[in-house]
Coordinates of C-alpha atoms and ligand atoms in Angstrom, one line a residue:
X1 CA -71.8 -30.7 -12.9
X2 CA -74.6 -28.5 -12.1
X3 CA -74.6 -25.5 -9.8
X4 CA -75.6 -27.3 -6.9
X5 CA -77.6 -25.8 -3.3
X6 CA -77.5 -28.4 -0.8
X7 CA -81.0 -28.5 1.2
X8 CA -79.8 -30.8 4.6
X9 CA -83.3 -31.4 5.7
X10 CA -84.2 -31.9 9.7
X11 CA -87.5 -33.0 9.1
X12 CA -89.7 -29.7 8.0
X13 CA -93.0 -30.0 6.5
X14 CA -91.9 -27.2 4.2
X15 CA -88.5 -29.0 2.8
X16 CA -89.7 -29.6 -0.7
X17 CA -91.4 -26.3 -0.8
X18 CA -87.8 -24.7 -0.3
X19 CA -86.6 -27.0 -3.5
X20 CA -89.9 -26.0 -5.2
X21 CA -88.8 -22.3 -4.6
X22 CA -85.1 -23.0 -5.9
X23 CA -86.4 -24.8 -9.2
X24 CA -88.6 -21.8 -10.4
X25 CA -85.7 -19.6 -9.7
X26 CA -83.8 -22.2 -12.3
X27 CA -81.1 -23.1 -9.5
X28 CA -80.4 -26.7 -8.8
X29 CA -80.6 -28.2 -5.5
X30 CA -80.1 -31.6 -3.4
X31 CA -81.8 -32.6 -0.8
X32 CA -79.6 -34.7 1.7
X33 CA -80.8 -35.6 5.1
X34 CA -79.3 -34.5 8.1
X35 CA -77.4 -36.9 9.1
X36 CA -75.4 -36.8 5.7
X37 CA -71.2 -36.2 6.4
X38 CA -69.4 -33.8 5.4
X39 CA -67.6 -35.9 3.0
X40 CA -71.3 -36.4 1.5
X41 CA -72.3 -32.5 1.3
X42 CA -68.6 -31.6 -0.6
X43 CA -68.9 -33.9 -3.3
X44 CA -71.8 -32.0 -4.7
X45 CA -69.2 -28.8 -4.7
X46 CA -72.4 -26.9 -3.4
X47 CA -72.5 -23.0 -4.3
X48 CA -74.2 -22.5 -1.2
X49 CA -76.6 -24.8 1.9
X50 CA -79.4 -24.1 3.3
X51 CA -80.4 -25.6 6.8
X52 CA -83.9 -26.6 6.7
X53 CA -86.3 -26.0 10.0
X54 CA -88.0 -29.7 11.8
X55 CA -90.0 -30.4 14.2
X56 CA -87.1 -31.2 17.1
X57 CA -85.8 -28.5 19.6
X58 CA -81.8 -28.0 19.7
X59 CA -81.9 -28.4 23.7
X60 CA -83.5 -31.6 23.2
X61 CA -80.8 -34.2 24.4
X62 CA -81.8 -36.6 20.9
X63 CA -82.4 -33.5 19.0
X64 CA -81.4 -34.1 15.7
X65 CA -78.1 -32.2 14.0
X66 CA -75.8 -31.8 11.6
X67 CA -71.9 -33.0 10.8
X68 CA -70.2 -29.5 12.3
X69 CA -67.6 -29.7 9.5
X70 CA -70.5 -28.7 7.1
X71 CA -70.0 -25.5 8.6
X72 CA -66.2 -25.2 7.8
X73 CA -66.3 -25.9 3.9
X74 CA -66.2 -22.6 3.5
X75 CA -69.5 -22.1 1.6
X76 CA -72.6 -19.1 2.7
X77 CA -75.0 -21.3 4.9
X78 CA -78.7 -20.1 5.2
X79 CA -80.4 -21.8 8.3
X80 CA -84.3 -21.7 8.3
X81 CA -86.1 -22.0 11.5
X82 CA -84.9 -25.1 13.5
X83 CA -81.7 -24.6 10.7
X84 CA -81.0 -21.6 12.4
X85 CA -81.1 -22.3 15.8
X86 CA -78.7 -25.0 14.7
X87 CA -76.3 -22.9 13.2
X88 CA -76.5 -20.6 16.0
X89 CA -75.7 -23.6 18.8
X90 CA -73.3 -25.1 16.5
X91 CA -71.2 -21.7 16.6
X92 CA -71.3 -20.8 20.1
X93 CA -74.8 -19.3 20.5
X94 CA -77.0 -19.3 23.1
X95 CA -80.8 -21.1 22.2
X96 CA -83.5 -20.9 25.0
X97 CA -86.7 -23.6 25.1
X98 CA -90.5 -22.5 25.4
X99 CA -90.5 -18.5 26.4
X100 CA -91.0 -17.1 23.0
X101 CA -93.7 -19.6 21.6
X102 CA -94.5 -18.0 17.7
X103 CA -97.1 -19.3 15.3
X104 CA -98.6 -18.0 12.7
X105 CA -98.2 -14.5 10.7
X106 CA -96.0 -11.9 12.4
X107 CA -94.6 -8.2 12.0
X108 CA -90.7 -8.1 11.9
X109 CA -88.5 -5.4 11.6
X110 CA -85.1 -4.7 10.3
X111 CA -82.5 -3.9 12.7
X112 CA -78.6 -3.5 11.6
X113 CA -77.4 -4.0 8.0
X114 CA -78.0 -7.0 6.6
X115 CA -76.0 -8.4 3.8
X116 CA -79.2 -10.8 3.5
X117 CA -82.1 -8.8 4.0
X118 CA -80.7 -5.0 3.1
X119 CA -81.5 -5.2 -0.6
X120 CA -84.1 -7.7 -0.7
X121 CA -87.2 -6.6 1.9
X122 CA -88.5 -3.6 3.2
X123 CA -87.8 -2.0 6.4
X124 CA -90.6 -4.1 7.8
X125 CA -92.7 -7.6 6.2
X126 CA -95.4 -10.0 7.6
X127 CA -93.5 -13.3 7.7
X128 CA -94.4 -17.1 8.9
X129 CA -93.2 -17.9 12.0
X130 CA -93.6 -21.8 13.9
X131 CA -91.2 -22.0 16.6
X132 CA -91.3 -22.9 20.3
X133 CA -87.6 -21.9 20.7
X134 CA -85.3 -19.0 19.8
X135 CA -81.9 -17.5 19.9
X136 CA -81.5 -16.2 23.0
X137 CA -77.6 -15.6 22.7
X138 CA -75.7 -14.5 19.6
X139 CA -72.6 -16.5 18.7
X140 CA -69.3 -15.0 18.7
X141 CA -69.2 -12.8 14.9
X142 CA -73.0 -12.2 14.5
X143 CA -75.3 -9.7 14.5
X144 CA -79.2 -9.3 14.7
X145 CA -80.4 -8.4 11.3
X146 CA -84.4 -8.1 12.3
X147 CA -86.5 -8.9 15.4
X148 CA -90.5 -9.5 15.9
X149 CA -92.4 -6.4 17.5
X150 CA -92.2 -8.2 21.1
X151 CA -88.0 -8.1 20.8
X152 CA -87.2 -11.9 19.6
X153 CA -84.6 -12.1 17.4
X154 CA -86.2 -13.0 13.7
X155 CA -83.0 -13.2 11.9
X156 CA -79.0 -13.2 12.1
X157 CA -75.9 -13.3 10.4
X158 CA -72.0 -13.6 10.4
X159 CA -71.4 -11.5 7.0
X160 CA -67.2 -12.7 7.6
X161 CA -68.4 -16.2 7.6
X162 CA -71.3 -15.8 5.4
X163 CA -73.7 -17.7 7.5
X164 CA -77.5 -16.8 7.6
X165 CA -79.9 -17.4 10.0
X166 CA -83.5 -16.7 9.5
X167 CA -86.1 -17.5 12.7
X168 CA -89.2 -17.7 10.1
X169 CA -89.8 -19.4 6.8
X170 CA -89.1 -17.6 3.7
X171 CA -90.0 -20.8 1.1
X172 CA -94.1 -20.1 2.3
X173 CA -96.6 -17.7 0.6
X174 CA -97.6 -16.7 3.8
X175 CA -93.8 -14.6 4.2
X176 CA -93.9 -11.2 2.4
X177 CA -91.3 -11.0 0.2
X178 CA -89.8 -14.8 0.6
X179 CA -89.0 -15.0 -2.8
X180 CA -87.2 -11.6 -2.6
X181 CA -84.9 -13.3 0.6
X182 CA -84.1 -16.7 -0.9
X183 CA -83.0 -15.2 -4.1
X184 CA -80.7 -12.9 -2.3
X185 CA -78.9 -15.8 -1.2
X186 CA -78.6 -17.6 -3.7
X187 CA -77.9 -15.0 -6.4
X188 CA -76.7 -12.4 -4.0
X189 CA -74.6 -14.4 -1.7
X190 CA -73.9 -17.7 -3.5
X191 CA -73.7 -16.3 -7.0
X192 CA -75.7 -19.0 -8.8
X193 CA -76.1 -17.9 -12.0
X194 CA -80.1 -19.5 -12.4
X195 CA -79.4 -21.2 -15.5
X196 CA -81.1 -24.8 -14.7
X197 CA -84.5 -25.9 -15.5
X198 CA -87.0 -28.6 -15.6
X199 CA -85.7 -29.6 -19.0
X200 CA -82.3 -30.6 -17.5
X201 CA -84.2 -32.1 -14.5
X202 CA -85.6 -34.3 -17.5
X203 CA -82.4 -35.1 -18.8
X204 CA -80.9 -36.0 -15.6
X205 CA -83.6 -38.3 -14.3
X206 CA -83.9 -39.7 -16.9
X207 CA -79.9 -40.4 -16.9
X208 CA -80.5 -41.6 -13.3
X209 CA -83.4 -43.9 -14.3
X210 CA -81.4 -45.8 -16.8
X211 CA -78.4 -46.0 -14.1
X212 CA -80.5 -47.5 -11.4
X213 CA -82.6 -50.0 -13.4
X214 CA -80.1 -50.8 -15.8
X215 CA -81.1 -54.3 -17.6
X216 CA -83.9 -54.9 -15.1
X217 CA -87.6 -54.3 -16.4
X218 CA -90.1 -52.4 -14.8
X219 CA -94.1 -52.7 -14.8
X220 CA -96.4 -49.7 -13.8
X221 CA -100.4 -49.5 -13.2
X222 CA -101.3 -47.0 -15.8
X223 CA -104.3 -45.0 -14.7
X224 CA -105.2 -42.2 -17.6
X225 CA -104.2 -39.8 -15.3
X226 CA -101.1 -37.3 -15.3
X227 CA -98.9 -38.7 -12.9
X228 CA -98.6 -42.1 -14.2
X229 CA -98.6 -41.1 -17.6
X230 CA -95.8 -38.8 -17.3
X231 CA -94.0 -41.4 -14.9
X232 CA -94.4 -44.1 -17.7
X233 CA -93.3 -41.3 -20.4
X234 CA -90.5 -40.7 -18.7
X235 CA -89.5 -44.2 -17.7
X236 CA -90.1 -44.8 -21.7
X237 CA -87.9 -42.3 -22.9
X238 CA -85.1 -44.3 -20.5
X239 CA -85.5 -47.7 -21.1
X240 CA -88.1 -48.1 -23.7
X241 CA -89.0 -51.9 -24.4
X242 CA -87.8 -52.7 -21.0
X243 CA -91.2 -50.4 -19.3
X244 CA -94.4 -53.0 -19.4
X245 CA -97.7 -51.1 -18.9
X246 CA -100.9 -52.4 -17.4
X247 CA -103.9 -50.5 -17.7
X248 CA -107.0 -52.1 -16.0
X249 CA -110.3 -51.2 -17.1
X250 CA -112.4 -51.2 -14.1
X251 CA -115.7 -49.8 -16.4
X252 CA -116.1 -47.1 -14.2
X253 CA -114.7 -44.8 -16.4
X254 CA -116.0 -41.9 -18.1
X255 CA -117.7 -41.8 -22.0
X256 CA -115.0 -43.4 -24.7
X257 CA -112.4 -42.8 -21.9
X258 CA -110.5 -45.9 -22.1
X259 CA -110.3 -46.2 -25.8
X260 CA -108.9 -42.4 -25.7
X261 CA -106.9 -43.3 -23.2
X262 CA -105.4 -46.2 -24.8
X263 CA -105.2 -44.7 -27.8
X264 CA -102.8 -41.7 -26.5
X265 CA -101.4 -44.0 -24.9
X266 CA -100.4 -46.1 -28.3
X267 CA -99.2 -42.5 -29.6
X268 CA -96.9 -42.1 -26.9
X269 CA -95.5 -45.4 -27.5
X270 CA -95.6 -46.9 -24.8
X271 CA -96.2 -51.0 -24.3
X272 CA -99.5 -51.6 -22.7
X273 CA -101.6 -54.4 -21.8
X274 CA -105.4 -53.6 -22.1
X275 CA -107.1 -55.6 -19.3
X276 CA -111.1 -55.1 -19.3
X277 CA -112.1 -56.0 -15.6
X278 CA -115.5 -54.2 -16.0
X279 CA -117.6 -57.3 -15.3
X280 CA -115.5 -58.6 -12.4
X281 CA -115.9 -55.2 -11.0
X282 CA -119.6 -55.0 -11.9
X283 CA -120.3 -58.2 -9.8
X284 CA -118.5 -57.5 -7.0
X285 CA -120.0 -54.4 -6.9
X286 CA -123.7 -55.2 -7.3
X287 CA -126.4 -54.3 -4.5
X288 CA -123.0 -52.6 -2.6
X289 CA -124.5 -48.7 -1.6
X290 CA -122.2 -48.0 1.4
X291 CA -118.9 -45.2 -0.3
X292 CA -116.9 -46.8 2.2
X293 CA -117.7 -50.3 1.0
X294 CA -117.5 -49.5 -2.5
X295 CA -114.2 -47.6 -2.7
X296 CA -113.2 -51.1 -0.6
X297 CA -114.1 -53.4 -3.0
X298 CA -112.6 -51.3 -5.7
X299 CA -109.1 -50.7 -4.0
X300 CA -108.8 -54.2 -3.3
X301 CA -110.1 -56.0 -6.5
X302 CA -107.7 -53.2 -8.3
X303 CA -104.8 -54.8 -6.6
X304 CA -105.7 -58.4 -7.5
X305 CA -106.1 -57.6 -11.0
X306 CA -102.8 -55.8 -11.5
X307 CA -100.6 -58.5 -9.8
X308 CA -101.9 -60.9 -12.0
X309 CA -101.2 -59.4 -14.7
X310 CA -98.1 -58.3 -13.2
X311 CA -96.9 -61.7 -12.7
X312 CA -97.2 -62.5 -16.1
X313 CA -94.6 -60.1 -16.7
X314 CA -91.0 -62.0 -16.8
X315 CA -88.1 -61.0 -14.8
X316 CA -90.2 -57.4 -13.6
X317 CA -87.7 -56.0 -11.1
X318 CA -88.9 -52.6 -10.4
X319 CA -92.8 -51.0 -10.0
X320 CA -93.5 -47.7 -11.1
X321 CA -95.6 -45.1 -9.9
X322 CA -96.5 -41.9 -10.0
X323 CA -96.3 -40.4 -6.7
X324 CA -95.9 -37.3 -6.5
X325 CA -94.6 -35.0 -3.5
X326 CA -98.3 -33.9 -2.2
X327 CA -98.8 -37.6 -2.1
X328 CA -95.8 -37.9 -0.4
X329 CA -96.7 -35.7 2.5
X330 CA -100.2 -36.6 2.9
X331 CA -99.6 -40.1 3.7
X332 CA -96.9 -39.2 6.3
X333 CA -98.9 -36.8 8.0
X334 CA -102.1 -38.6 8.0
X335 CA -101.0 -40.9 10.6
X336 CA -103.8 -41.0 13.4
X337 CA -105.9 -38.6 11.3
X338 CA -109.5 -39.3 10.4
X339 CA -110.5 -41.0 7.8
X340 CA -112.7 -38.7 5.6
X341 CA -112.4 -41.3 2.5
X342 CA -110.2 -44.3 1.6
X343 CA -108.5 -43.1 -1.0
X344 CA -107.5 -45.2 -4.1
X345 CA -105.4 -44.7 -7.1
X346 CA -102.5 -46.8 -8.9
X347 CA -100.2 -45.1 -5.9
X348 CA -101.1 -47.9 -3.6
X349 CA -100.1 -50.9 -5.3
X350 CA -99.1 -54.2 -3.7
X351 CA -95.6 -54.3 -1.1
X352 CA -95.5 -58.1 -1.0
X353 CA -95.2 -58.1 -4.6
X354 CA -91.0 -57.8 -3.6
X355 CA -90.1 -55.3 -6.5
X356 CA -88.6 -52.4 -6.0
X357 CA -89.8 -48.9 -6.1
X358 CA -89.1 -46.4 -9.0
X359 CA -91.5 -42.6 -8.4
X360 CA -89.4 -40.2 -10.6
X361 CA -91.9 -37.9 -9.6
X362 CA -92.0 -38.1 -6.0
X363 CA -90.4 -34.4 -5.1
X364 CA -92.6 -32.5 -7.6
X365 CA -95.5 -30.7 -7.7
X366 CA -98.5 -31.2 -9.7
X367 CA -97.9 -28.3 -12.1
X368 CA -94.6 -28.9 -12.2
X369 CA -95.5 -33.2 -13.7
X370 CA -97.6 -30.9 -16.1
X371 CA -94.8 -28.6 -17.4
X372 CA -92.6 -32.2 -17.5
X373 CA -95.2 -33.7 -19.2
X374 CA -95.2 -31.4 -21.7
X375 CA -91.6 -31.2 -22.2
X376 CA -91.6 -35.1 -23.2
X377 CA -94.4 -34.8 -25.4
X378 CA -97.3 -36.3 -23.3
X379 CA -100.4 -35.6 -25.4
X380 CA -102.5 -32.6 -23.8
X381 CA -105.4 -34.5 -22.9
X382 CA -103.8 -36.3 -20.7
X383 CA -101.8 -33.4 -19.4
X384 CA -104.6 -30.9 -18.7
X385 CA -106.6 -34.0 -17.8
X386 CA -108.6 -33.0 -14.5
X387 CA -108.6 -34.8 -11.5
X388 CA -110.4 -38.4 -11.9
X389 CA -110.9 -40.7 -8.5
X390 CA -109.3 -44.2 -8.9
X391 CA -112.8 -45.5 -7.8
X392 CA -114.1 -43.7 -11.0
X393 CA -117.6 -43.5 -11.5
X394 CA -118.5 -45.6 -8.5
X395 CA -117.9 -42.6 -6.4
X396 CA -120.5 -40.4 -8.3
X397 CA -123.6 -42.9 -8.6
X398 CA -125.1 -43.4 -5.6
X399 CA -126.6 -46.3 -4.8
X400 CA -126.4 -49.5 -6.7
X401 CA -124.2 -49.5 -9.3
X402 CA -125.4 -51.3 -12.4
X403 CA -124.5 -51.0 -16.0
X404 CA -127.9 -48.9 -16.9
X405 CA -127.5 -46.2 -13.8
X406 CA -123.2 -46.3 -15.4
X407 CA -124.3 -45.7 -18.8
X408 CA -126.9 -42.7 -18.0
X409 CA -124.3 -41.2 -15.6
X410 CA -121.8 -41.1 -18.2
X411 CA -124.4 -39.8 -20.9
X412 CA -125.4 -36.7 -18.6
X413 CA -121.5 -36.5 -17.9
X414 CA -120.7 -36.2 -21.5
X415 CA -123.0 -33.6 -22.1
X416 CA -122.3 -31.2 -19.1
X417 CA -118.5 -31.1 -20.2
X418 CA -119.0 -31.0 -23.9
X419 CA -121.1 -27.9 -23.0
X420 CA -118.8 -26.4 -20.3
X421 CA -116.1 -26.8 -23.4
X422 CA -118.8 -24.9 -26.3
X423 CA -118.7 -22.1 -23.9
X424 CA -115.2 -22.0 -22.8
X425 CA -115.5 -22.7 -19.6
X426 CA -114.1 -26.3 -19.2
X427 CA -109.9 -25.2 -18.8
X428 CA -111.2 -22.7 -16.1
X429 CA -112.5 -25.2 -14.2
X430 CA -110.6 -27.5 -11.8
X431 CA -112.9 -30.4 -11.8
X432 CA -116.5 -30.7 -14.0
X433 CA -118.3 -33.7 -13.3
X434 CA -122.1 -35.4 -12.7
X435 CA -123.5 -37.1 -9.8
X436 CA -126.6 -39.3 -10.7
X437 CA -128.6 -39.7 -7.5
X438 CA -130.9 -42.4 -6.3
X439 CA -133.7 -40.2 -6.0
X440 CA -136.9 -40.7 -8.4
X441 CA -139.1 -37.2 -8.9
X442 CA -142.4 -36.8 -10.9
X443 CA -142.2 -35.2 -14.4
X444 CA -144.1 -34.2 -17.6
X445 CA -142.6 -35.0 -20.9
X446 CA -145.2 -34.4 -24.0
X447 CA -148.4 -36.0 -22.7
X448 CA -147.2 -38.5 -20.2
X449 CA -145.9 -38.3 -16.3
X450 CA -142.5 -39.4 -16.2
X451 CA -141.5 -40.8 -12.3
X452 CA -137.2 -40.7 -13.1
X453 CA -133.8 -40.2 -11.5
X454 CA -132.1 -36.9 -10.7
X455 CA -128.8 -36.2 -11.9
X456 CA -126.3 -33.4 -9.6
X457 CA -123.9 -30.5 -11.9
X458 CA -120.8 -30.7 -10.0
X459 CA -118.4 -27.7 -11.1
X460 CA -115.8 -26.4 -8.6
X461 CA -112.5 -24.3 -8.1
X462 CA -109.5 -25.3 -6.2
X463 CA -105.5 -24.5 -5.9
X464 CA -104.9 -28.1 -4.6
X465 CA -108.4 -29.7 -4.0
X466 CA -108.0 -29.4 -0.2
X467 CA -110.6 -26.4 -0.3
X468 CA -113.2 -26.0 -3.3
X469 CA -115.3 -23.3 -3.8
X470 CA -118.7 -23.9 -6.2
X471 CA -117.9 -22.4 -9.6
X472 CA -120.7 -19.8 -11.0
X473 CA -121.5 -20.8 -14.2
X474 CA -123.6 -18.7 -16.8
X475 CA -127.4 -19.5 -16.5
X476 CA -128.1 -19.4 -20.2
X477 CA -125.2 -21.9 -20.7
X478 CA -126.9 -24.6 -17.3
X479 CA -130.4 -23.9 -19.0
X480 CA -128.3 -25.4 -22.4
X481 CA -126.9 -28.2 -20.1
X482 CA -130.2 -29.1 -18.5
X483 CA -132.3 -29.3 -21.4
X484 CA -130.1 -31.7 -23.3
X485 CA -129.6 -33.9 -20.4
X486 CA -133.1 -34.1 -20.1
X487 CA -134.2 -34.2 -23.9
X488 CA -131.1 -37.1 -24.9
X489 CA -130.8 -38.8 -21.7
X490 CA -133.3 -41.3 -20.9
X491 CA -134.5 -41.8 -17.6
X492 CA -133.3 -38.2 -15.8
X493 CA -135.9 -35.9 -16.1
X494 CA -135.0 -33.3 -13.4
X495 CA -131.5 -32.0 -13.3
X496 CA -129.9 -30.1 -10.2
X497 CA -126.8 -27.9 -9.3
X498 CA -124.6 -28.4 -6.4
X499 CA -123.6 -24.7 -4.9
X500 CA -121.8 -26.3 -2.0
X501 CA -117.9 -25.5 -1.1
X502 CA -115.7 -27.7 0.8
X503 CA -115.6 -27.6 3.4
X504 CA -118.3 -28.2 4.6
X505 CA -119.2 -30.7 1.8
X506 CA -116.1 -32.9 -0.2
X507 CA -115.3 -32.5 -4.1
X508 CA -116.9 -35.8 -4.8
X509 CA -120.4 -36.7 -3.3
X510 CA -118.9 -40.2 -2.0
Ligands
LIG1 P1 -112.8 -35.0 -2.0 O1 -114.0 -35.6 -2.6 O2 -112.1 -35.8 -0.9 O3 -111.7 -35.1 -3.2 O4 -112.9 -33.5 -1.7 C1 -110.5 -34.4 -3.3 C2 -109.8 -34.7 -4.6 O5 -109.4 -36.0 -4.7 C3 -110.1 -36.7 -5.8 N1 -110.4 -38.0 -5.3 C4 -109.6 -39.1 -5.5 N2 -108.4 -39.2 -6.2 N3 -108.3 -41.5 -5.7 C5 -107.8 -40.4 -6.3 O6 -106.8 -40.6 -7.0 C6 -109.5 -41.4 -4.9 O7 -109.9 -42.4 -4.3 C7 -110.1 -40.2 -4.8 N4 -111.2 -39.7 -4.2 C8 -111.4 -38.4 -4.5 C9 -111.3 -35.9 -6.1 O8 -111.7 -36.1 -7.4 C10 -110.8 -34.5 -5.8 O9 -110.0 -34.0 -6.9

């Protein structure tokens, strides 16, 4: 069995971020929520449990805790945050409501030896605090290892009993020296020895894949994209013939995209069914120039096309997709938040379809499907492949879509990226793309006035497309770019660059 960390989670935004952290430092961990018993936690044998923060205060007569016999297996217990004040109520300790109010960056200092923090920080660090409550008095055994400037206890600890408590969150970037802390409990304290990694995390989901679906056959929406392909790759590598693959071909993809697709696809080994929708999404589309309507139509005509192809597939049991964890938390925090775009991809496939859910993926990161990805052999393309909208090219013509206004788009597409690739530029950029507008300008080619459409360069940098900035790309190499979109793409005679960040604008123009 592996080294296990238990992670009891309470409901923090930041719980997979604290299993992110454990994963690059090669430790193992299991999430298990709270209400998990005792009997639960000790089967894992964990090395060590960490107490994860949430939203709920301890005073709250509901408020959400743990089985108190967690905290007599004898194992070093780390509470974060809400974890803390926990641990702290659980063992005796005072924890006061609404007088110390912390969010945001703040100074703390070190205060008493500190098994914890002694060899890991500096006297003093910048850390992440969100709390409305703290620990007003210490439990019987524990001592203050650090307070904030204004006196409110920032950490504490029962070195006997090897409990932990820590008022702010180490697992964010926004903590000096996070890294420095959680490693000191797990290697200091726990004494994991670090020597798991996402190739084991292959091996055992894919163990836990063939457990679960057993003789039962699965079908998954395959989109060209990273996620599903690794999802399907994975899933493959588990129960091969069993793993039915539908890629739809909604024609709004880019040049020769879904013949490469198909075709890495076919090198991976994987069973797909080709399904070219293109005209069915053509005529549904036609005369349609509203985003909202369009990414609509798309969404919903997606779904049609993959359940019935779907249902064609005998005794399917189990859908796969490729959510991954960001997915994951945006769509539970986007309740009641406003809707910028209606976002489509192959992760919102049909509930009524009554199969169950496999997402292999859903508690990793993107970079993290990308290393995995690798690992099992999926071919770089599709691994490095950047961002694509479900909607496709629908997004990036505005206006009517026809077939003509498609094919120039992907024409002038084709050449910006092959020419972002000549020059080296293409890997260090997170998403390259064209926009061809409904705007017609005057022009002069040899003799004769030329009255054509403008087409938009699109080049941006981003850590998780949630900001963009607009990337700066070598004149010589856009006066390259905009004479051969001009010169071999007829009807664009005027080409433009987009030096907008988002905010205020979004990645894609619809
Ligand atoms: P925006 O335009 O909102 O895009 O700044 C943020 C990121 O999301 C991609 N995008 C989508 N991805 N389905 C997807 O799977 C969609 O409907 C969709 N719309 C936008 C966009 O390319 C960028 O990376």
């Amino acid at each position: 069995m592996n080294e296990n960390i238990i992670i009891i989670n309470c409901g923090s935004q930041f719980t997979q971020l604290i299993a992110r952290r454990l994963r690059e430092m090669k430790v193992h961990s299991v999430i298990l929520n709270w209400d998990s018993s005792c009997e639960t936690v000790k089967a894992y044998s964990p090395k060590g449990i960490i107490i994860s923060g949430g939203p709920d205060s301890v005073n709250d007569p509901d408020a959400i805790t743990i089985d108190p016999e967690i905290l007599n297996l004898g194992c070093p217990v780390l509470g974060i945050c809400y974890g803390m004040q926990l641990l702290a109520k659980l063992s005796g300790g005072i924890v006061s409501s609404g007088n110390a109010k912390e969010y945001g960056v703040t100074k703390i200092r070190r205060t008493g030896k500190s098994e914890l923090l002694n060899n890991s920080i500096h006297e003093s660090i910048n850390v992440l605090m969100s709390h409305g409550d703290n620990v007003s008095g210490l439990p019987e055994g524990f001592i203050i290892t650090s307070s904030t400037e204004g006196e409110i206890t920032s950490s504490i600890e029962n070195s006997e009993r090897k409990f932990y408590g820590l008022q702010f969150h180490p697992e964010v970037v926004h903590t000096e020296q996070g890294n420095e802390i959680i490693k000191s409990f797990v290697f200091g304290i726990c004494k994991c020895s670090g020597d798991w990694d996402l190739e084991d995390w292959v091996e055992g989901t894919i163990a836990s894949i063939r457990r679960d679906v057993g003789d039962g056959r699965v079908v998954c929406g395959l989109s060209g994209g990273v996620d599903s392909s690794v999802s399907a790759a994975l899933v493959n590598r588990a129960i091969g013939g069993k793993l039915q693959c539908v890629f739809v071909d909604h024609g709004l993809m880019r040049l020769h995209e879904p013949e490469a697709v198909m075709n890495s696809y076919k090198d991976m080994g994987l069973n797909v069914i080709y399904v070219d929708a293109s005209d069915r999404f053509l005529r549904e589309l036609a005369g349609v120039t509203d985003p909202e309507k369009k990414r609509k139509i798309i969404g919903k005509l997606f779904i049609e096309v993959f359940e019935e192809e779907a249902r064609k597939i005998k005794n399917a049991e189990w859908l796969l997709q490729g959510t991954i964890y960001p997915d994951v938390i945006e769509s539970g925090l986007k309740k009641g938040a406003a809707v910028i775009k209606s976002h489509h991809n192959v992760g919102g496939l049909p509930e009524h379809m009554n199969l169950k859910l496999l997402e292999p993926l859903r508690d990793l990161f993107k970079d993290e499907v990308r290393v995995i990805g690798k690992i099992i052999g999926v071919p770089e393309a599709i691994v490095n492949r950047q961002p694509f909208p479900g909607p496709g090219l629908a997004v990036r013509c505005l206006g009517e879509i026809t077939r003509e206004r498609l094919d120039v788009l992907r024409e002038a597409d084709a050449i910006f990226r092959d020419e972002l690739k000549r020059a080296g530029l293409y890997e260090g950029i997170w998403q390259a793309f064209c926009v061809l507008l409904p705007v017609r300008s005057v022009g002069v080619m040899g003799d004769s006035r030329t009255y054509n459409e403008a087409v938009v360069l699109r080049a941006i940098h981003s850590q998780d497309a949630m900001t963009a900035e607009w990337s700066r790309i070598d004149y010589d190499v856009l006066d390259r770019i905009s004479k051969r979109i001009c010169n071999e793409v007829r009807g664009i005679n005027r080409v433009v660059m987009d030096v907008t960040s988002k905010p205020p604008a979004t990645i894609e123009w619809e």
